[in-house]
Structures are given as C-alpha cells and as structure tokens.
C-alpha cells in the first residue's frame, strides 16, 4: 500500500489541445500517471479537453471529463466527486500548473478540502516568477546570469540602459518560450519588450545579460518525501545557449562535460530541487556552462513538473519518470519501488547508458507563410524524433533518417547546399536544417575552427561530423564490388544508410543491401535496459546497431543479438513518426489501440516508431518495441528478423501508408486493405474512373505536369480551381486560384519544391458545405461510425474546420446520399478496416472530394464522443478475427460534439492567419453542447467565413 493511506481519489489535470511548446509528451506523462495511481487501488478522475489522445480514453481513468481546462470545469468536477482527496497538476505541462495556481488563488482547493500532491504552490511560484527565482539562487549560492525584473515599459528601458546589448527578455508564467526574445540591437528593444510584457499573464519580464555561445545542459531529477534524490539523465544541447531547448538538437548522456563540472552541476541541481519546496515528484533543471576551461556554471531555470525532456529522458533511459513520480507523490520512497525494466533492482538506482541518444526537433515552417525561420528563444518545432545508437554518429544518422523530410541522413544524398554564402548565412542564423548544413560546410572545405566560431557548437561535435565526411570521401574511391568489408562495416556502424553508401559509389541501394548480406554485415538488436547490461532486463525494448564479429577459441564467429525471436504468431504495427501539422497524436492513439486489439486476438505485438513523446513508444505498450526510424531499411531488417504474419499500415497516418508500396513489392503481407486499394484512392485518375463506374459525382478535374498543361486545363475546368500535388499530407501545397497568373505562379512554385510531381486541378465548388464520414468495413459489410458536418465552408482544410457530430444542417436526402456513397466506395475499394471519405455538398448534390482507406484524424474524436472503441473493432476486422456484424454498436451522445481546431500562430509573429486548403492547426479540443441554441455554437457559426482564404 502507498505510504499515505488517506488518499483514495486523485484528480489529474491534463494539458489540453496540442500547441507548439506543449505537445503529446504530456499525454504520455498523464497516461502513465493515471495507470500508476490506479495500480494502487486509488480512484483516478481526469480532466482534459483533447479528444485525440490516449490519455482521455475511457480505459485510462475511472472518470474522464472532456471539458475546457477552466476553474469552472474544476468546480463542476469537485461538486460531482466530493470524495476527491488530492490533485496532481505536474503531468499536464504549463497549462495544468497555471490552472492549479488559478484554482488555488480562488480558494477552490481549500473550499473542497483538496490538497496538492507532486508539487506545492510555493515551488510553482518560486520557479515561475522570475524575480523570486533569481533571489532564491542568490540565497543558496548558485550562479545566475545578471538579471533584473521589469513590470513596466519604463523599468525595462532603465534595465537595458544599465546592462547594454545583447539582452534576453523572458516573460514570467509562459509556455514554450512564448514572448521570449534576444535583443541584439537597441532599435528592436521597444517592440520586443512590449511583446514580452503582453505575453506574460502577470505582465512581468526578466531581462538578463545574454550568455551567447555558452553550452546548455539539462538534468532530470526525482525526489521522494525522505529527501532521496536521483538524477535520471543528463542531456546536452548540441546547439549553444540562445536556441530554445525544445528547438535544439539534444544528446544524452552529456558528451563534452568534464567529470568535475558534472559533479558540481549534480550538486547544484539537487540543492535547487531541495530548496524550492517540500514535495515529492519530478523536476527538470537547466544550466549554462561557459565554453572555456573554467567551465563556470549558471542556472537558467527549474521546472517542478515532468517536462518535454522527461518524456525524452524516460525513453532514453527506459526509466519511466512520470510513472515513478506519481508513486512518489502518493508517499512512496524511491528505495521501496522497483526499477520497471529489470524488476529486480531499486528505483533508487540511477540509470546507466551504454548507448547514445540524439533528439532532433521537427518543424513545419512551410505551413506558416512569412514566418521567421531562424531559431531562437521561442520554441517553433511541432514534434521531435529520437535516434539510439552505439555512438553519437550512429544516433545522429538514425535521428536524421527519422525526420521524414526526404533526407537519407547526413550528406551523401545529393540534397546538400552548394552555395558558400547560403551555407554561411544558415550557420550564422540558426536554421531548422542546420544539422545538415554543418555537413555541407565541411564538405565545401570550410574549416572546423570557422564553423565553431560562427555556431559556437562544441568542437567535439564538429569533429564527429568531420569523421563522417572523411569516411564518405574514402568510400567514394571504390565501386560496390571493390569496397572492402571493414569500410562497409564502419559506414554502417556510423549510421550511414544503404542508399547513402550507394550514392557515394554511384550504385543502387539494393546492391549495397545484397553486398551487406553476402559479407554477413547484419543489424543486431540491443536492449534498452537502464543498467548497461549489469542486471537482466525483463522488458523487450530494442534499438539496432552493427557489431564486429566475435571469434571464439574454436574459431566460431558470431555477433550478439539480444532480440530473441519467439515462435508465436506476430503482427508489426508501423507508428506515425514525428508529430507534425496534418499528422499528430491521433495516429498514436490509433496505433496504441491497434496494438492492444492485436494482443487480445492472441498475437505477439511489435511496435516500430521513433517518436519519444508518445504512448506507442512506451516500453510496455507492445510486447516488443523497436525504437527505430520508420525508414524502409530499418523496417525491412526488423521484418526479416521477426518474420511476422503481416504489417499494419493503416493506423500510422501517411508515414506508414507511404511504406505500403515497398512492403507490397517485397511480398510482405499488409494487414487489412490491400496496397492496390490504398494506391487507387491516392491516384486521382484511377479513383475518378471508379467513381464514374459507381455513378457517384465528383468535381471536374484534370492532371497537369507543367504550367502549360495547367493553363490549358483551366480553360476546360473554369475558375476558381483547387490546385494540389498528389500524395501529400495535411493539404500541403494546396491552394485555391482564381486566375491564370495565380495558377502559373503556384504551379511553378509547387514543381520547384516537389519536382516530378503530378498536380491535380479540381473545379472548386464555391460556397459548398463540407462533410466527412468515417466507417469500418470488412469487405462485405460497412458500418458508418460517424458523419460530421464542417461549420466552415468548403475550401478550409478539414483539419482546420470546426466539425459537428452529428451534422446540424443536412437534410434527409443529403444524409442518405452520404451513407450510400460511403458504403459503395468502401466496398468498391475492398476496404478491410477503417476508411474516411470527404464530401462537398452543393445544391443538394453530394460530391466526393477524397477517400482515405486508413485511420483518420477524426476517428479518436468520434470514439470519444460516442464512447465506443472503434479502432479496437477495426483492428479485429483487419486481422480477420471478426466481421463488422459481430459487434453491437451503441453510440452514446446527447446533443452535439464539436471538434475545435487549435492554432499556434502566436509563435510566428506577423504570419498570415487566414485559413485555406492547407492545414495549419496543431491540435484540437472537443466541445459538447446540448443544442444549437448554445452561445458557443452560435459564435462559431457566425464567424465561419471570416478566415477563409485562397
């Protein structure tokens, strides 16, 4: 039993919709916390407004409230559950902490006799209020950058005059560095100060001397009520101070820190955690270290909650921080808890890594026209990937291969920059692709000392890059036939992909793979075990690497593979990779449910994914987890090793779907809908022929490969036209054009960015209503799980529309057409599993916009609104275990549910906020209303055309 037996019921506050600066790492933390607390026989009540997450799944808590994160909702829940003893606010990011503070100020916790666990109010106040934090550091003798607080414009001007430039402005109580800025020049100061004061909810900023070029580190800590502290992980930012840690490339464990300085940093972190309040739970501390032999340490900030980095640290070490932090909040001591991976050592043991982790953020600047693409103090990335390797070089390559930006790794893919000025510019003003540009600079012959002088990236990292380039140069001297085994093995050990090695020698990827096979250079799989193999790990959590052969005394040669293949029937689920606009956490929700359903059907489940923020990459979600890039070479090697019954691709969004063609070509079984059907739905020509045969209307369209063809088509189709590239995600590159000049400009721009792509030109149905349907099909029977009507008119991407379930404005005649079309298309595509179809309705005729035979963004929303496990059912249908007719569907929804998009435009100053066919929202929330007279619905409906743009 927990040490504090008085706690019988706990309220967990979630983090709400995903925004830049607060993504699904808190969904992962909240899910772990809920499970951890329920294991103790304690009731869990959860509030979160995000329908796309696993965290708000009915199975996660005893009571789940999909309500707005406001004190009004908190009061409503506390009235319904007077038995709630405690609130845990540390799992929901800044949103949960801020809500907890507001509830405390209003006396709500006191009124309902609810106490805080996992943190205390003082700790939140001290760490969030920049002035209090600065005073605390002075009191305990921890170094800090010279800084002063301003609560007015005038005070800010005085401080700037005293310190001189460059300066940093940091608003209090904000998220993801919102409103923070570097001020290099006096003339920019007024505007940036005003922005900072406005961004802070208490209109307070800290102005400090910029520590430009200093190295940045983070430590993840846990503390129990007995004042035991463990440091779970040290993380080093490859990018120096000046770039938000969420936008930095980070490496674990710290690589370039002397042991003496590391010990000092540990002592400081423990002192800081102990001095901010008497609580048990998790903490994240950030430090800056001077880049000279003195290695002066300065504390930047401390977060008394789990953070983005603690999700990363949990996946990096195999130590589930949120799970253990929840137990500590209940009163347990670290020495009473087990290490979750070994089950034989204590949670008081600090993890040891015998591998290297590299995290690289994923950006979506192409969605924010006119956005400033340089990186700074304000976070701009929408997701992240993590690579695990035996060396920094291998992990770096695996992380770059995971990004899904059409790169095969560092260099050796013909896509590097060749222009000297452009390279220097990108190094000087940290750009999203600087990780690649460093390699291009070395390739061009720019000396390491010059790159270091510009970027202030530690020389150790730059030398690692240089070694990779020198190896590429050496390999380029050979042909595939003459390449020595030791060079090929070295290239693989350093993370180069087969297709990169092929590029170096002007050959084919398949030839390199064949050569590897002949020379017996094969991937081996190693356990992530928290203890550098000192104790036996019981949790199958793997990464791949390459090893030189070991020779025994008898002359036998072998490599050690820690992934033992069982003789059970197996299913692989391909994950959705990094979060980005158009493909977010909802696909992780689908993947997790797919894994759980396959387990119920008696399969051994294998998950492949590289996103450290998600529940799908939790060490105990699937029977086996391969933390690997969702990149062909890695997947194929795992399939060869495990020999599954088949692979599920329709739950991992476009990431997994894009690999279906390769799987089909290599004769690997795709579970559910066939590749041919998936391809038919993507190929507008074939799909339109199918619709014509089925006598289903669709907007007139044509296919063009250049500007001339597009112009000729425009004469036939008539403006306005919707122009889009084929095989893209989240409406990327889609635009509505109204004349030939706009058409020509957009076509040329698209073909420049996506060369060789076929462009689709549709006649745009101006003023049409848009609707969509999701369904489950077993090849013979179709069940429509939900039909939604968009409040915004046709032309706003479905992911950016407010969508109403059920429809509010469609007559019986239109609804019948939607149902008939959905069933006909699902059966004609021989769908097995899920399908999403989008419609445009004009003059009572229902036209088909597109069909996606896969899990869609809206499936979790419909499942939450109706309270039914649709992904579970769909997976059982895919596996052939059940027919649609085997399930008893019983949707429960009083009134309407509205899926509301949430945007992160605030991160991009001066960006165009208009909505159109290209998706821009980063997350969503769910709103339940009883009827259409609701004020919130009325307001949404009255504004529906306001942001529509071309």
XYZ file of N, CA, C and O in Angstrom, residues 603-668:
264
model
N -2.046 -12.303 -30.716
C -0.794 -12.068 -31.447
C 0.271 -11.493 -30.518
O -0.043 -10.762 -29.574
N 1.521 -11.783 -30.850
C 2.626 -11.052 -30.226
C 2.724 -9.742 -31.002
O 2.790 -9.749 -32.236
N 2.695 -8.623 -30.299
C 2.640 -7.325 -30.996
C 4.010 -6.650 -30.989
O 4.701 -6.646 -29.969
N 4.366 -6.107 -32.144
C 5.671 -5.449 -32.307
C 5.424 -4.036 -32.819
O 4.751 -3.842 -33.830
N 5.950 -3.067 -32.098
C 5.761 -1.660 -32.470
C 7.077 -1.109 -33.013
O 8.131 -1.318 -32.414
N 7.019 -0.402 -34.145
C 8.210 0.300 -34.657
C 7.863 1.784 -34.724
O 6.919 2.177 -35.420
N 8.614 2.598 -34.000
C 8.359 4.045 -34.023
C 9.580 4.763 -33.452
O 10.399 4.168 -32.767
N 9.678 6.077 -33.760
C 10.871 6.838 -33.344
C 10.502 8.122 -32.616
O 11.326 9.013 -32.473
N 9.233 8.237 -32.177
C 8.771 9.470 -31.538
C 8.830 9.299 -30.009
O 8.083 8.497 -29.462
N 9.706 10.060 -29.333
C 9.869 9.833 -27.885
C 8.730 10.383 -27.032
O 8.675 10.126 -25.840
N 7.796 11.137 -27.659
C 6.776 11.814 -26.853
C 5.527 10.968 -26.634
O 4.614 11.402 -25.962
N 5.454 9.780 -27.240
C 4.163 9.107 -27.361
C 3.989 7.886 -26.474
O 4.946 7.298 -25.998
N 2.716 7.476 -26.358
C 2.383 6.277 -25.590
C 2.755 5.022 -26.396
O 3.088 3.995 -25.821
N 2.743 5.109 -27.730
C 3.079 3.911 -28.532
C 4.522 3.482 -28.300
O 4.852 2.309 -28.448
N 5.400 4.429 -27.931
C 6.796 4.053 -27.670
C 7.061 3.838 -26.176
O 8.202 3.865 -25.730
N 5.982 3.626 -25.407
C 6.183 3.264 -24.011
C 6.670 1.815 -23.981
O 6.230 1.000 -24.791
N 7.561 1.507 -23.031
C 8.207 0.191 -23.051
C 7.238 -0.966 -22.802
O 7.551 -2.110 -23.065
N 6.023 -0.679 -22.273
C 5.130 -1.811 -22.019
C 3.799 -1.706 -22.766
O 2.819 -2.313 -22.393
N 3.775 -0.933 -23.864
C 2.539 -0.876 -24.669
C 2.446 -2.127 -25.548
O 1.477 -2.867 -25.501
N 3.477 -2.365 -26.373
C 3.501 -3.558 -27.227
C 4.316 -4.648 -26.535
O 5.039 -4.388 -25.574
N 4.214 -5.894 -27.054
C 5.037 -6.978 -26.490
C 6.512 -6.720 -26.763
O 7.375 -7.087 -25.984
N 6.795 -6.113 -27.926
C 8.170 -5.759 -28.263
C 8.167 -4.378 -28.891
O 7.328 -4.084 -29.745
N 9.097 -3.537 -28.465
C 9.215 -2.192 -29.045
C 10.576 -2.065 -29.717
O 11.605 -2.312 -29.095
N 10.559 -1.709 -30.996
C 11.806 -1.364 -31.686
C 11.818 0.151 -31.846
O 11.026 0.695 -32.624
N 12.689 0.820 -31.099
C 12.767 2.286 -31.192
C 13.685 2.621 -32.362
O 14.876 2.826 -32.207
N 13.107 2.621 -33.546
C 13.879 2.735 -34.781
C 13.193 3.712 -35.737
O 11.984 3.939 -35.638
N 13.946 4.279 -36.686
C 13.301 5.143 -37.686
C 12.242 4.375 -38.470
O 12.424 3.187 -38.761
N 11.125 5.057 -38.783
C 10.125 4.431 -39.663
C 10.619 4.701 -41.088
O 10.087 5.524 -41.830
N 11.697 3.998 -41.432
C 12.504 4.246 -42.638
C 12.747 2.855 -43.227
O 13.082 1.923 -42.496
N 12.565 2.708 -44.528
C 12.481 1.394 -45.146
C 13.549 0.404 -44.687
O 13.249 -0.724 -44.290
N 14.804 0.814 -44.747
C 15.897 -0.119 -44.447
C 15.760 -0.727 -43.044
O 15.947 -1.928 -42.843
N 15.409 0.111 -42.077
C 15.276 -0.355 -40.692
C 14.091 -1.305 -40.543
O 14.178 -2.338 -39.872
N 12.977 -0.930 -41.189
C 11.766 -1.746 -41.086
C 11.981 -3.104 -41.740
O 11.626 -4.142 -41.175
N 12.598 -3.095 -42.918
C 12.804 -4.347 -43.656
C 13.672 -5.308 -42.842
O 13.393 -6.509 -42.759
N 14.710 -4.781 -42.194
C 15.593 -5.638 -41.387
C 14.843 -6.238 -40.188
O 15.068 -7.391 -39.819
N 13.955 -5.455 -39.581
C 13.175 -5.979 -38.446
C 12.223 -7.074 -38.939
O 12.069 -8.127 -38.305
N 11.598 -6.837 -40.106
C 10.679 -7.836 -40.675
C 11.435 -9.135 -40.981
O 10.961 -10.235 -40.671
N 12.640 -9.003 -41.553
C 13.455 -10.191 -41.858
C 13.789 -10.960 -40.571
O 13.851 -12.179 -40.558
N 14.016 -10.205 -39.497
C 14.400 -10.806 -38.221
C 13.199 -11.482 -37.542
O 13.299 -12.623 -37.072
N 12.052 -10.777 -37.516
C 10.904 -11.248 -36.735
C 9.957 -12.170 -37.510
O 9.216 -12.944 -36.919
N 9.926 -12.010 -38.865
C 9.028 -12.803 -39.739
C 7.567 -12.788 -39.236
O 7.007 -13.818 -38.846
N 6.936 -11.606 -39.241
C 5.556 -11.509 -38.744
C 4.536 -12.076 -39.746
O 4.866 -12.291 -40.919
N 3.310 -12.265 -39.262
C 2.201 -12.667 -40.165
C 1.936 -11.547 -41.164
O 1.503 -11.784 -42.277
N 2.141 -10.320 -40.704
C 1.895 -9.177 -41.583
C 2.157 -7.875 -40.862
O 2.539 -7.856 -39.684
N 1.951 -6.767 -41.586
C 2.241 -5.432 -41.064
C 0.980 -4.577 -41.169
O 0.324 -4.556 -42.216
N 0.650 -3.880 -40.086
C -0.495 -2.952 -40.116
C 0.026 -1.569 -40.482
O 0.869 -1.017 -39.773
N -0.467 -1.033 -41.614
C -0.005 0.302 -42.051
C -1.087 1.361 -41.910
O -0.785 2.544 -41.948
N -2.344 0.940 -41.746
C -3.396 1.963 -41.848
C -3.679 2.734 -40.563
O -4.563 3.564 -40.517
N -2.853 2.507 -39.508
C -3.063 3.236 -38.257
C -2.026 4.338 -38.037
O -2.192 5.178 -37.168
N -0.946 4.323 -38.828
C 0.165 5.248 -38.598
C 0.185 6.444 -39.522
O 1.251 6.990 -39.793
N -0.996 6.849 -40.032
C -1.052 8.043 -40.889
C -0.308 7.843 -42.198
O -0.022 6.726 -42.631
N 0.063 8.978 -42.806
C 0.734 8.940 -44.111
C 2.116 8.292 -44.011
O 2.577 7.664 -44.949
N 2.766 8.403 -42.849
C 4.099 7.819 -42.636
C 4.104 6.336 -42.968
O 4.916 5.849 -43.748
N 3.175 5.612 -42.342
C 3.126 4.159 -42.527
C 2.583 3.825 -43.919
O 3.060 2.905 -44.580
N 1.615 4.620 -44.358
C 0.969 4.356 -45.650
C 1.961 4.451 -46.803
O 1.904 3.686 -47.765
N 2.906 5.413 -46.685
C 3.886 5.616 -47.756
C 4.779 4.393 -47.946
O 5.419 4.228 -48.978
N 4.871 3.538 -46.906
C 5.734 2.356 -46.995
C 4.992 1.142 -47.560
O 5.593 0.090 -47.785
N 3.681 1.309 -47.796
C 2.879 0.172 -48.257
C 3.361 -0.354 -49.605
O 3.403 -1.566 -49.830
N 3.753 0.560 -50.501
C 4.181 0.124 -51.840
C 5.407 -0.786 -51.743
O 5.481 -1.834 -52.380
N 6.390 -0.371 -50.917
C 7.610 -1.165 -50.744
C 7.270 -2.544 -50.134
O 7.785 -3.566 -50.564
N 6.414 -2.537 -49.122
C 6.035 -3.804 -48.474
C 5.409 -4.734 -49.504
O 5.723 -5.925 -49.568
N 4.524 -4.161 -50.328
C 3.835 -4.944 -51.363
C 4.843 -5.509 -52.365
O 4.801 -6.680 -52.736
N 5.792 -4.652 -52.788
C 6.779 -5.063 -53.778
C 7.667 -6.194 -53.259
O 8.122 -7.044 -54.004
N 7.936 -6.175 -51.947
C 8.804 -7.199 -51.356
C 8.014 -8.416 -50.859
O 8.536 -9.253 -50.131
N 6.721 -8.440 -51.211
C 5.912 -9.615 -50.879
C 5.584 -9.748 -49.406
O 5.346 -10.850 -48.902
N 5.573 -8.617 -48.678
C 5.249 -8.666 -47.243
C 3.758 -8.361 -47.097
O 3.256 -7.391 -47.670
